[in-house]
XYZ file of C-alpha atoms in Angstrom:
688
model
C 128.453 27.937 -175.593
C 128.190 24.294 -176.583
C 129.960 21.449 -174.828
C 131.328 18.691 -177.030
C 132.760 15.333 -176.012
C 134.689 13.483 -178.725
C 135.104 9.711 -178.897
C 137.519 9.020 -181.746
C 138.148 5.481 -180.588
C 139.331 4.130 -183.888
C 136.303 2.820 -185.807
C 133.418 5.298 -185.917
C 134.013 8.824 -184.668
C 131.263 10.074 -182.365
C 130.498 13.484 -180.846
C 128.177 14.244 -177.928
C 126.929 17.858 -178.046
C 125.168 19.636 -175.169
C 123.957 23.242 -175.233
C 123.643 25.695 -172.333
C 120.091 24.510 -171.671
C 121.313 20.945 -171.168
C 119.818 19.521 -174.361
C 122.062 16.758 -175.630
C 122.430 14.848 -178.887
C 124.899 12.441 -180.480
C 126.310 13.016 -183.938
C 128.299 10.302 -185.679
C 129.599 9.477 -189.109
C 127.219 9.111 -192.034
C 129.287 6.075 -193.046
C 129.375 3.951 -189.877
C 130.204 0.831 -191.876
C 133.674 2.196 -192.681
C 136.488 2.667 -190.146
C 137.416 6.296 -189.533
C 140.500 7.426 -191.422
C 142.419 10.395 -192.772
C 143.908 10.880 -196.233
C 147.486 12.074 -196.419
C 148.450 14.887 -198.817
C 149.785 13.754 -202.192
C 151.218 17.133 -203.205
C 152.805 19.930 -201.209
C 150.495 22.395 -199.427
C 147.542 20.007 -199.671
C 145.699 19.631 -196.370
C 144.855 16.435 -194.559
C 141.412 15.105 -195.435
C 139.454 13.696 -192.492
C 135.960 12.890 -191.283
C 133.205 11.926 -193.713
C 135.049 13.641 -196.545
C 137.873 11.127 -196.172
C 135.392 8.239 -196.248
C 133.700 9.582 -199.401
C 136.951 10.321 -201.231
C 137.864 7.797 -203.941
C 141.496 8.737 -204.250
C 143.736 5.873 -205.205
C 143.315 3.285 -207.908
C 140.045 4.673 -209.224
C 138.042 1.698 -208.069
C 134.341 1.969 -207.345
C 132.825 2.618 -203.926
C 133.603 1.729 -201.154
C 136.897 3.620 -201.023
C 138.373 1.041 -198.648
C 138.515 -1.282 -201.658
C 141.570 0.716 -202.638
C 143.505 -0.635 -199.688
C 146.608 -2.668 -200.265
C 145.633 -6.354 -200.324
C 147.886 -7.211 -197.387
C 145.579 -5.250 -195.161
C 145.307 -2.475 -192.599
C 147.005 -4.240 -189.724
C 150.455 -3.122 -190.838
C 151.950 -0.309 -188.712
C 153.158 1.408 -191.894
C 150.373 2.813 -193.994
C 149.362 1.228 -197.268
C 150.609 2.892 -200.420
C 149.215 4.061 -203.014
C 146.130 5.852 -201.670
C 147.562 7.418 -198.537
C 144.588 6.266 -196.503
C 145.491 6.009 -192.824
C 143.152 4.495 -190.220
C 142.633 6.196 -186.853
C 143.486 2.824 -185.319
C 147.018 3.131 -186.663
C 147.242 6.775 -185.560
C 146.354 5.883 -181.963
C 148.875 3.059 -182.078
C 151.649 5.515 -182.955
C 150.507 8.089 -180.393
C 150.705 5.475 -177.646
C 154.182 4.570 -178.886
C 155.356 8.190 -178.721
C 153.912 10.345 -181.563
C 156.527 9.542 -184.218
C 156.308 7.494 -187.396
C 158.788 4.723 -187.919
C 158.878 5.790 -191.590
C 158.824 9.613 -191.771
C 157.862 9.723 -195.474
C 155.309 8.107 -197.724
C 155.314 7.669 -201.519
C 152.200 8.834 -203.377
C 151.117 7.040 -206.514
C 151.643 8.097 -210.152
C 155.340 8.769 -209.625
C 154.797 11.823 -207.434
C 157.731 12.721 -205.170
C 157.731 11.370 -201.579
C 156.289 13.650 -198.895
C 156.861 13.991 -195.182
C 153.973 12.494 -193.255
C 152.013 14.791 -190.952
C 152.673 13.725 -187.356
C 150.221 11.331 -185.687
C 149.004 14.229 -183.512
C 148.332 16.343 -186.605
C 146.422 13.464 -188.200
C 144.231 12.923 -185.139
C 143.669 16.675 -184.722
C 142.458 16.877 -188.330
C 139.845 14.212 -187.555
C 138.865 15.955 -184.296
C 138.432 19.366 -185.948
C 136.444 17.917 -188.869
C 134.123 15.945 -186.586
C 133.720 19.009 -184.366
C 132.684 21.178 -187.333
C 130.232 18.537 -188.518
C 128.725 18.260 -185.039
C 128.809 21.858 -183.906
C 129.203 24.052 -186.953
C 132.031 26.102 -185.470
C 135.201 25.306 -183.574
C 135.468 28.535 -181.601
C 132.084 28.429 -179.828
C 132.501 25.091 -178.059
C 134.252 23.674 -175.028
C 135.888 20.560 -176.443
C 137.002 17.431 -174.573
C 138.802 14.576 -176.320
C 138.891 11.107 -174.732
C 142.316 9.409 -174.654
C 143.469 5.911 -173.599
C 145.223 5.333 -170.279
C 148.411 4.346 -172.109
C 148.801 7.697 -173.882
C 152.147 9.174 -172.707
C 152.672 12.807 -171.784
C 154.618 13.488 -175.000
C 151.529 12.636 -177.054
C 149.231 14.522 -174.678
C 151.392 17.612 -175.188
C 151.269 17.176 -178.973
C 147.483 16.942 -178.978
C 146.933 19.859 -176.596
C 149.218 22.030 -178.734
C 147.147 21.376 -181.883
C 143.534 21.011 -180.723
C 141.320 24.125 -180.615
C 142.225 26.599 -177.879
C 140.901 25.585 -174.461
C 140.398 21.934 -175.425
C 140.954 19.377 -172.680
C 141.726 15.691 -172.475
C 140.045 13.045 -170.348
C 140.828 9.370 -169.881
C 138.414 7.199 -171.863
C 137.731 4.926 -168.895
C 137.074 7.916 -166.607
C 134.613 9.419 -169.095
C 132.762 6.091 -169.253
C 132.719 5.872 -165.431
C 131.317 9.432 -165.137
C 128.590 8.558 -167.625
C 127.749 5.373 -165.704
C 127.678 7.191 -162.339
C 125.234 9.779 -163.679
C 122.934 7.011 -164.911
C 123.267 4.840 -161.759
C 123.292 7.147 -158.702
C 121.759 4.502 -156.437
C 124.577 2.017 -157.124
C 127.387 4.532 -156.573
C 125.800 5.588 -153.283
C 126.299 2.132 -151.753
C 130.072 1.977 -152.215
C 129.898 -0.056 -155.401
C 132.998 -0.501 -157.533
C 132.870 -0.247 -161.296
C 135.050 -2.142 -163.764
C 135.281 -0.442 -167.159
C 136.364 -2.664 -170.064
C 137.462 -0.422 -172.918
C 137.879 -2.834 -175.819
C 140.130 -1.481 -178.565
C 141.588 -2.883 -181.742
C 145.011 -3.461 -180.176
C 144.000 -4.497 -176.669
C 141.578 -4.022 -173.798
C 141.999 -1.579 -170.916
C 140.469 -2.677 -167.608
C 139.975 0.117 -165.060
C 138.431 -0.494 -161.636
C 136.956 2.589 -159.952
C 135.735 3.371 -156.483
C 133.450 6.359 -156.002
C 133.877 9.264 -153.607
C 130.863 11.203 -152.344
C 131.112 15.000 -152.673
C 128.487 17.649 -152.035
C 128.385 21.094 -153.689
C 125.549 23.569 -153.242
C 123.216 20.915 -151.911
C 123.892 18.589 -154.866
C 125.442 15.193 -154.220
C 128.036 13.836 -156.643
C 129.673 10.428 -156.712
C 132.973 10.925 -158.504
C 135.175 8.081 -159.787
C 138.702 7.764 -158.367
C 141.387 6.777 -160.870
C 144.424 4.979 -159.439
C 147.377 3.666 -161.395
C 147.410 0.329 -159.556
C 143.771 -0.298 -160.567
C 144.488 0.019 -164.294
C 145.512 -2.913 -166.487
C 146.066 -3.304 -170.189
C 145.654 -6.630 -171.953
C 147.536 -6.294 -175.223
C 146.351 -8.236 -178.252
C 147.482 -8.522 -181.820
C 145.790 -6.146 -184.243
C 142.193 -7.314 -184.493
C 141.504 -6.152 -188.055
C 141.329 -9.071 -190.446
C 143.411 -8.698 -193.586
C 140.889 -10.586 -195.649
C 138.505 -10.862 -197.279
C 138.870 -7.749 -199.407
C 137.464 -5.217 -200.222
C 137.245 -4.140 -196.535
C 133.819 -2.548 -196.997
C 133.121 -3.268 -193.340
C 135.131 -3.938 -190.206
C 136.075 -7.609 -190.088
C 137.549 -8.209 -186.597
C 139.750 -11.261 -186.129
C 138.015 -12.628 -183.031
C 140.371 -15.568 -182.610
C 143.097 -13.111 -181.639
C 140.844 -11.679 -178.945
C 139.422 -14.974 -177.683
C 142.790 -16.241 -176.418
C 142.914 -13.315 -173.938
C 139.444 -13.748 -172.384
C 140.659 -15.407 -169.162
C 143.209 -12.643 -168.639
C 140.560 -9.969 -169.213
C 138.095 -11.630 -166.830
C 140.735 -12.069 -164.111
C 141.762 -8.400 -164.352
C 138.312 -7.275 -163.193
C 139.360 -8.333 -159.705
C 136.331 -9.556 -157.809
C 132.714 -8.435 -157.608
C 132.070 -5.131 -159.318
C 129.552 -3.492 -161.593
C 130.581 -3.818 -165.241
C 130.618 -1.410 -168.171
C 131.954 -2.319 -171.612
C 132.747 0.275 -174.260
C 135.141 0.835 -177.159
C 135.210 -0.223 -180.809
C 135.419 -3.946 -180.027
C 132.916 -3.930 -177.150
C 130.146 -5.846 -178.951
C 132.494 -8.632 -180.041
C 134.127 -8.831 -176.596
C 130.805 -9.177 -174.756
C 129.667 -11.953 -177.117
C 132.858 -13.896 -176.438
C 132.728 -13.294 -172.661
C 129.115 -14.455 -172.433
C 130.032 -17.617 -174.292
C 133.130 -18.334 -172.154
C 131.739 -17.245 -168.747
C 127.958 -17.753 -168.912
C 127.467 -17.537 -165.130
C 128.533 -13.884 -165.078
C 125.980 -11.230 -166.009
C 127.794 -9.341 -168.773
C 125.760 -6.187 -169.535
C 125.326 -4.957 -173.086
C 127.959 -2.430 -174.214
C 127.309 1.287 -173.998
C 128.419 2.763 -177.329
C 127.819 6.331 -176.151
C 129.452 6.170 -172.705
C 132.842 7.680 -173.648
C 131.435 10.542 -175.735
C 128.715 11.294 -173.176
C 131.132 11.220 -170.245
C 133.561 13.529 -172.078
C 130.755 16.026 -172.696
C 129.622 15.682 -169.063
C 133.194 16.471 -167.946
C 133.143 19.781 -169.886
C 129.662 20.580 -168.533
C 130.698 20.005 -164.897
C 133.941 21.974 -165.252
C 132.043 25.006 -166.549
C 129.887 24.934 -163.395
C 132.777 24.125 -161.043
C 131.144 20.829 -160.111
C 133.135 17.729 -159.093
C 134.290 15.559 -162.002
C 136.714 12.803 -160.941
C 139.792 12.302 -158.793
C 143.108 11.191 -160.216
C 146.383 10.144 -158.608
C 149.161 12.046 -160.361
C 152.422 10.321 -161.275
C 154.948 11.095 -158.550
C 157.882 13.327 -159.480
C 161.222 13.756 -157.723
C 164.042 16.228 -158.322
C 167.674 15.386 -157.567
C 169.105 17.907 -155.089
C 171.916 18.433 -152.623
C 170.155 19.076 -149.311
C 171.056 21.410 -146.456
C 173.364 18.767 -145.047
C 175.222 18.707 -148.382
C 173.861 15.226 -148.980
C 172.496 13.983 -152.304
C 168.759 13.361 -152.095
C 165.586 13.103 -154.143
C 163.054 15.844 -153.373
C 159.409 14.757 -153.926
C 157.874 17.728 -155.747
C 154.764 15.708 -156.636
C 154.285 13.309 -153.724
C 153.112 9.755 -154.163
C 149.379 8.995 -153.936
C 148.444 12.658 -154.441
C 144.800 12.954 -155.470
C 143.908 15.873 -157.752
C 140.475 16.788 -159.088
C 140.108 16.180 -162.825
C 140.532 19.382 -164.792
C 142.099 21.175 -161.831
C 145.742 22.081 -161.344
C 148.057 20.921 -158.604
C 150.324 23.890 -157.861
C 153.097 24.045 -155.290
C 156.052 26.318 -154.580
C 159.283 25.295 -152.871
C 161.104 28.377 -151.584
C 164.900 28.486 -151.374
C 164.956 24.747 -151.869
C 167.830 24.778 -154.344
C 170.916 26.883 -154.995
C 173.091 27.542 -158.024
C 176.630 27.302 -156.741
C 179.198 30.027 -157.382
C 181.048 29.573 -160.664
C 178.342 27.357 -162.221
C 178.108 27.899 -165.987
C 175.939 24.879 -166.852
C 173.138 23.603 -164.681
C 172.097 19.947 -164.560
C 168.534 19.061 -163.615
C 167.681 15.400 -162.979
C 164.145 14.103 -162.524
C 162.606 10.701 -161.958
C 158.954 9.842 -162.351
C 156.808 6.922 -161.363
C 156.136 4.704 -164.334
C 159.491 5.443 -166.004
C 162.464 3.119 -165.499
C 164.913 5.820 -166.597
C 165.898 9.200 -165.230
C 165.487 12.423 -167.192
C 168.256 14.973 -167.521
C 168.350 18.545 -168.838
C 171.617 20.477 -169.082
C 171.092 24.239 -169.390
C 173.790 26.741 -170.249
C 173.265 29.705 -167.935
C 173.088 33.241 -169.287
C 176.181 33.987 -167.226
C 178.160 32.100 -164.590
C 176.943 32.575 -161.041
C 179.264 34.975 -159.218
C 178.052 33.724 -155.840
C 175.606 31.124 -154.585
C 172.115 31.937 -155.897
C 169.189 30.533 -153.858
C 166.283 29.618 -156.129
C 162.597 28.787 -155.805
C 160.827 25.975 -157.591
C 157.252 26.223 -158.868
C 155.367 23.214 -160.211
C 151.971 22.922 -161.874
C 150.477 19.584 -162.951
C 147.075 18.476 -164.191
C 145.548 15.013 -164.718
C 145.562 14.114 -168.432
C 147.139 17.505 -169.046
C 150.543 16.739 -170.509
C 153.765 17.207 -168.605
C 154.117 18.943 -165.261
C 155.289 22.555 -165.666
C 158.478 23.246 -163.736
C 159.809 26.758 -163.249
C 163.049 27.712 -161.474
C 163.603 31.348 -160.477
C 165.991 33.275 -158.163
C 164.550 33.637 -154.669
C 165.346 37.368 -154.603
C 164.121 37.895 -158.176
C 167.257 39.857 -159.083
C 169.953 37.445 -160.209
C 170.328 37.246 -163.987
C 171.892 33.773 -164.168
C 168.786 32.606 -166.088
C 168.789 35.609 -168.429
C 166.765 38.793 -168.574
C 163.480 36.983 -167.789
C 165.093 35.485 -164.666
C 163.242 32.213 -165.111
C 164.282 28.723 -166.189
C 161.539 26.456 -167.510
C 162.354 22.759 -167.518
C 161.303 21.492 -170.941
C 160.401 17.817 -170.736
C 160.587 17.319 -174.488
C 164.209 18.500 -174.448
C 165.205 16.237 -171.584
C 167.332 13.178 -172.271
C 166.534 9.769 -170.862
C 169.428 8.480 -168.774
C 169.941 5.107 -167.137
C 173.030 6.232 -165.161
C 172.706 8.051 -161.851
C 173.549 11.769 -161.647
C 176.978 13.025 -160.720
C 177.264 13.660 -156.993
C 174.993 10.763 -156.098
C 176.466 8.782 -153.185
C 178.540 5.860 -154.518
C 177.045 2.456 -153.889
C 173.465 3.761 -153.841
C 171.407 2.296 -156.682
C 168.584 4.216 -158.297
C 165.211 2.687 -157.514
C 165.997 1.455 -154.007
C 164.022 2.720 -151.010
C 165.276 5.787 -149.150
C 167.867 4.511 -146.664
C 167.404 7.544 -144.423
C 164.065 6.349 -143.081
C 162.953 2.962 -141.816
C 159.496 1.658 -142.615
C 157.541 -0.923 -140.693
C 156.352 -4.162 -142.256
C 152.650 -4.629 -141.551
C 152.535 -8.459 -141.277
C 155.533 -8.471 -138.907
C 153.962 -5.681 -136.853
C 150.728 -7.623 -136.402
C 152.638 -10.799 -135.587
C 154.561 -8.879 -132.916
C 151.331 -7.751 -131.245
C 149.881 -11.290 -131.275
C 153.022 -12.784 -129.692
C 153.251 -9.919 -127.186
C 149.706 -10.610 -126.006
C 150.482 -14.324 -125.794
C 153.566 -13.640 -123.652
C 151.611 -11.404 -121.292
C 149.382 -14.446 -120.642
C 151.837 -17.352 -120.442
C 155.198 -15.679 -119.602
C 156.936 -18.529 -121.454
C 160.541 -17.734 -122.390
C 160.091 -19.549 -125.724
C 157.273 -17.147 -126.563
C 159.590 -14.286 -125.577
C 162.288 -15.662 -127.893
C 159.777 -15.793 -130.747
C 158.781 -12.208 -129.968
C 162.449 -11.154 -130.067
C 162.906 -12.911 -133.403
C 159.986 -11.041 -134.959
C 161.233 -7.734 -133.545
C 164.884 -8.065 -134.583
C 165.175 -10.532 -137.434
C 164.570 -9.389 -141.019
C 161.155 -10.072 -142.469
C 161.716 -12.088 -145.670
C 160.268 -10.235 -148.654
C 162.139 -11.571 -151.721
C 160.493 -9.208 -154.214
C 158.121 -6.374 -153.512
C 156.058 -4.645 -156.176
C 157.210 -1.045 -156.440
C 153.599 0.083 -156.770
C 153.176 -0.686 -153.073
C 156.066 1.510 -151.954
C 155.294 4.912 -150.392
C 157.607 6.611 -152.897
C 154.947 5.990 -155.510
C 157.119 4.174 -158.026
C 154.622 2.279 -160.151
C 156.315 -0.173 -162.506
C 158.782 -2.999 -162.192
C 160.169 -4.714 -159.131
C 162.916 -3.953 -156.641
C 164.712 -6.670 -154.677
C 164.204 -6.193 -150.936
C 165.956 -8.737 -148.739
C 164.459 -7.611 -145.435
C 162.238 -5.065 -143.747
C 162.218 -4.017 -140.078
C 159.249 -4.519 -137.839
C 159.211 -0.911 -136.629
C 160.002 2.334 -138.423
C 161.817 5.540 -137.603
C 158.753 7.475 -136.444
C 155.940 7.238 -133.948
C 153.543 6.031 -135.157
C 155.701 4.218 -137.679
C 154.580 4.288 -141.305
C 154.378 0.974 -143.116
C 156.228 0.102 -146.290
C 152.893 -1.112 -147.675
C 151.359 2.303 -146.873
C 149.352 3.699 -143.956
C 149.749 3.525 -140.174
C 148.739 1.296 -137.297
C 145.204 1.670 -135.953
C 144.507 3.340 -132.603
C 143.628 -0.062 -131.137
C 146.924 -1.571 -132.316
C 148.886 1.342 -130.881
C 147.114 0.981 -127.532
C 147.919 -2.744 -127.421
C 151.521 -1.978 -128.374
C 151.770 0.520 -125.504
C 150.446 -2.071 -123.059
C 152.934 -4.699 -124.307
C 155.853 -2.254 -123.991
C 154.875 -1.248 -120.462
C 154.592 -4.899 -119.410
C 158.003 -5.778 -120.878
C 159.680 -2.766 -119.224
C 158.119 -3.641 -115.884
C 159.519 -7.181 -116.164
C 162.955 -5.895 -117.202
C 163.032 -3.602 -114.175
C 162.319 -6.574 -111.950
C 165.097 -8.692 -113.524
C 167.862 -6.074 -113.828
C 169.916 -7.280 -110.885
C 169.155 -10.991 -111.166
C 172.171 -13.351 -111.475
C 170.173 -16.424 -112.552
C 171.151 -17.715 -116.004
C 167.552 -18.036 -117.133
C 166.794 -14.485 -115.955
C 169.921 -13.151 -117.683
C 168.779 -14.645 -120.978
C 165.315 -13.224 -120.437
C 166.912 -9.814 -119.693
C 168.877 -9.857 -122.958
C 165.744 -10.724 -124.894
C 163.751 -7.951 -123.225
C 166.440 -5.330 -123.970
C 166.598 -6.324 -127.623
C 162.815 -6.264 -127.985
C 162.379 -2.898 -126.255
C 165.292 -1.504 -128.242
C 163.798 -2.601 -131.555
C 160.488 -0.988 -130.600
C 162.258 2.341 -131.083
C 159.958 5.334 -130.698
C 157.232 3.013 -129.342
C 159.423 1.966 -126.409
C 158.358 3.107 -122.901
C 159.933 6.342 -121.658
C 161.327 4.583 -118.603
C 163.378 2.262 -120.810
C 164.662 5.205 -122.893
C 165.823 6.996 -119.715
C 167.498 3.778 -118.539
C 169.432 3.401 -121.829
C 170.591 7.036 -121.798
C 171.725 6.778 -118.171
C 173.685 3.583 -118.975
C 175.812 5.188 -121.722
C 179.552 4.789 -121.143
C 182.668 4.324 -123.349
C 182.496 0.555 -122.988
C 179.001 -0.777 -122.513
C 176.768 -3.809 -122.949
C 176.240 -4.543 -126.650
C 172.513 -5.106 -126.198
C 172.035 -1.683 -124.604
C 174.217 -0.159 -127.318
C 172.007 -1.801 -129.915
C 168.966 -0.243 -128.246
C 170.482 3.237 -127.908
C 170.415 4.031 -131.623
C 166.753 3.074 -131.856
C 165.265 4.691 -128.771
C 167.212 7.957 -128.378
C 164.963 10.579 -129.927
C 165.342 13.743 -127.861
C 168.204 16.287 -127.955
C 168.652 15.864 -124.177
C 169.399 12.150 -124.461
C 171.480 12.744 -127.595
C 173.634 15.166 -125.588
C 174.462 12.329 -123.190
C 175.427 10.129 -126.138
C 177.770 12.737 -127.679
C 179.363 13.362 -124.286
C 180.148 9.641 -124.212
C 181.561 9.801 -127.761
C 183.770 12.743 -126.785
C 184.995 10.747 -123.801
C 185.797 7.832 -126.159
C 187.872 10.249 -128.272
C 189.798 11.394 -125.193
C 190.453 7.737 -124.294
C 191.532 6.984 -127.920
C 188.797 4.396 -128.294
C 187.965 3.240 -131.821
C 184.394 3.723 -133.057
C 183.288 0.246 -134.066
C 180.252 -0.657 -136.129
C 177.609 -0.493 -133.333
C 178.679 3.069 -132.483
C 178.760 4.085 -136.160
C 175.261 2.672 -136.539
C 174.014 4.890 -133.706
C 175.528 7.951 -135.392
C 173.747 6.984 -138.596
C 170.423 6.761 -136.752
C 170.840 10.029 -134.848
C 172.313 12.238 -137.571
C 170.414 11.034 -140.632
C 167.068 9.937 -139.238
C 166.636 12.583 -136.526
C 166.975 16.103 -138.034
C 166.083 17.674 -134.664
C 169.130 16.023 -133.081
C 171.518 17.207 -135.787
C 170.199 20.760 -135.492
C 170.445 20.867 -131.690
C 173.872 19.211 -131.241
C 176.778 21.607 -130.716
C 179.392 21.794 -133.455
C 182.219 20.548 -131.238
C 180.388 17.285 -130.517
C 179.683 16.729 -134.238
C 183.359 17.390 -135.090
C 184.556 14.939 -132.434
C 182.202 12.253 -133.735
C 183.216 12.870 -137.365
C 186.921 12.667 -136.454
C 186.356 9.221 -134.983
C 184.349 8.225 -138.078
C 187.217 9.282 -140.346
C 189.663 7.387 -138.177
C 187.486 4.271 -138.552
C 187.808 4.542 -142.358
C 191.602 4.424 -142.346
């Protein structure tokens, strides 16, 4: 078995071949002066011509060698291919694959008055080049494990198209990841000291900048330093097409460097601080020359022309031995459901920030998570993914209407650089035939429609793309500011410091716009307007909107601050002095906003103080600090008493119900039905 890594980057196709013994060699085109291309058929049933055969072929106007002299005089930078020779550059093919694997003009017109023909798809064109290069490098397609390097921008639709046409068992790998794997193998001492690597993959339509950290893994006594690919560490600097349209006859690549030079500052800034550097790609030599001229103080290493092909081959070699390759963060995926409380919700079936080993599958099953309702004849499935501004919708006509509610299981399989996630829906009992004789529904991504509107049944007034309103997140800067002021107050006891502490704890933290890539939901592109964020979250320890949790030291300091504030409140409870009464109000509001971090003594005090008419500050605190079913029982007893007294449920009481019933599932499950019904009756009365 041979292992072959293919770098078909757009200028000169290159293959790295390694045999079972580990001997490795590189095999490229015999015409490196000419950009790689394919020749389209000019008559029906003719095959695509690719590889060196396409470069040798003189089809077209009958001009002398080089064949690129037969190009249209207005050049190769046009997205539509030149007529009359049907010669199509790999650069253009990649451009269309990144745009979605469809030609803007589905036909081309051969010369000599021949009838127009349908163009082979971009994926078919690239596959023809891959198979030809593979045969030239390896001799046979069936006796090799093939890996093709792809750009970070390649969408799942195009990945699916390539995987469906490449030789059986072929895999894809990100070009930047392949280069990083090659670099890590050659520089083990640098990866071992927590170095970061910036890969500049310079193409003919832009430069991809990928910054990698390395994770140490040990298998069988061998140490590996594997690159970690994260979406928020990838950037793409888009340029105009860098092929020059003149001078003819295009016998060599003539890059238009002026179009690249205007983006040098943007490329340099995207590297993001000190890091090791690796440059690769068809425009790497030109890019390094320009960078050295513009930024002479930076040590720009010479490009590595073999890094992508070598890393792709190394990926296949490691997979065959079950060795670590790389880690990738999958795009998050959410399914629209109606949950057990009959509320519309988004179910994360691929959670945000999920790391998966390259070449390995993420597989998960959700049992009895959904149900087909009785009488359903058509089933709507709605999905949203990070990196896509629109929703996806698939309407499936069931084999027969559901006679009763059918619980179903959901199975998902996803792989980095492996096309779309595979989603399978099946009856939980395996017997219902609503999905037909095979009793399985596969969600076909390519058949799904892109929708900007929200699904039917989604709560009115809720906008797609906003954070989940059922859970509160902390805001890290406000949290740290709270601890600093709390420590200051424990030293000076100044009421002005206490007022500042109350302001941090209760007032919104101004965050005019927050990048969605920082949100725990994993949404990666665009911006969402957030007017405010709380200081503390719904849980203990609270999770931050920016990601992560407080450190053990911070939590210990927070506990000490809470205990000190509660001790002072206990001392002031019965004071009649105006200054003490103000201090008491501030303390109650602070301890209330601390929520699940508030001292247990304060929580017991709030629960014991519940009554139909009560102090607004304590009422404010009740919704935040009541966490246990025992204390919730006292609250619902008070609500029932309010119903008996015909008291209206005003906004503070409705807010507490929102906290207890939607943020505390344990409370909803443990509260008796009669108490829930009494509370809901008052809620309905408040709507009239």
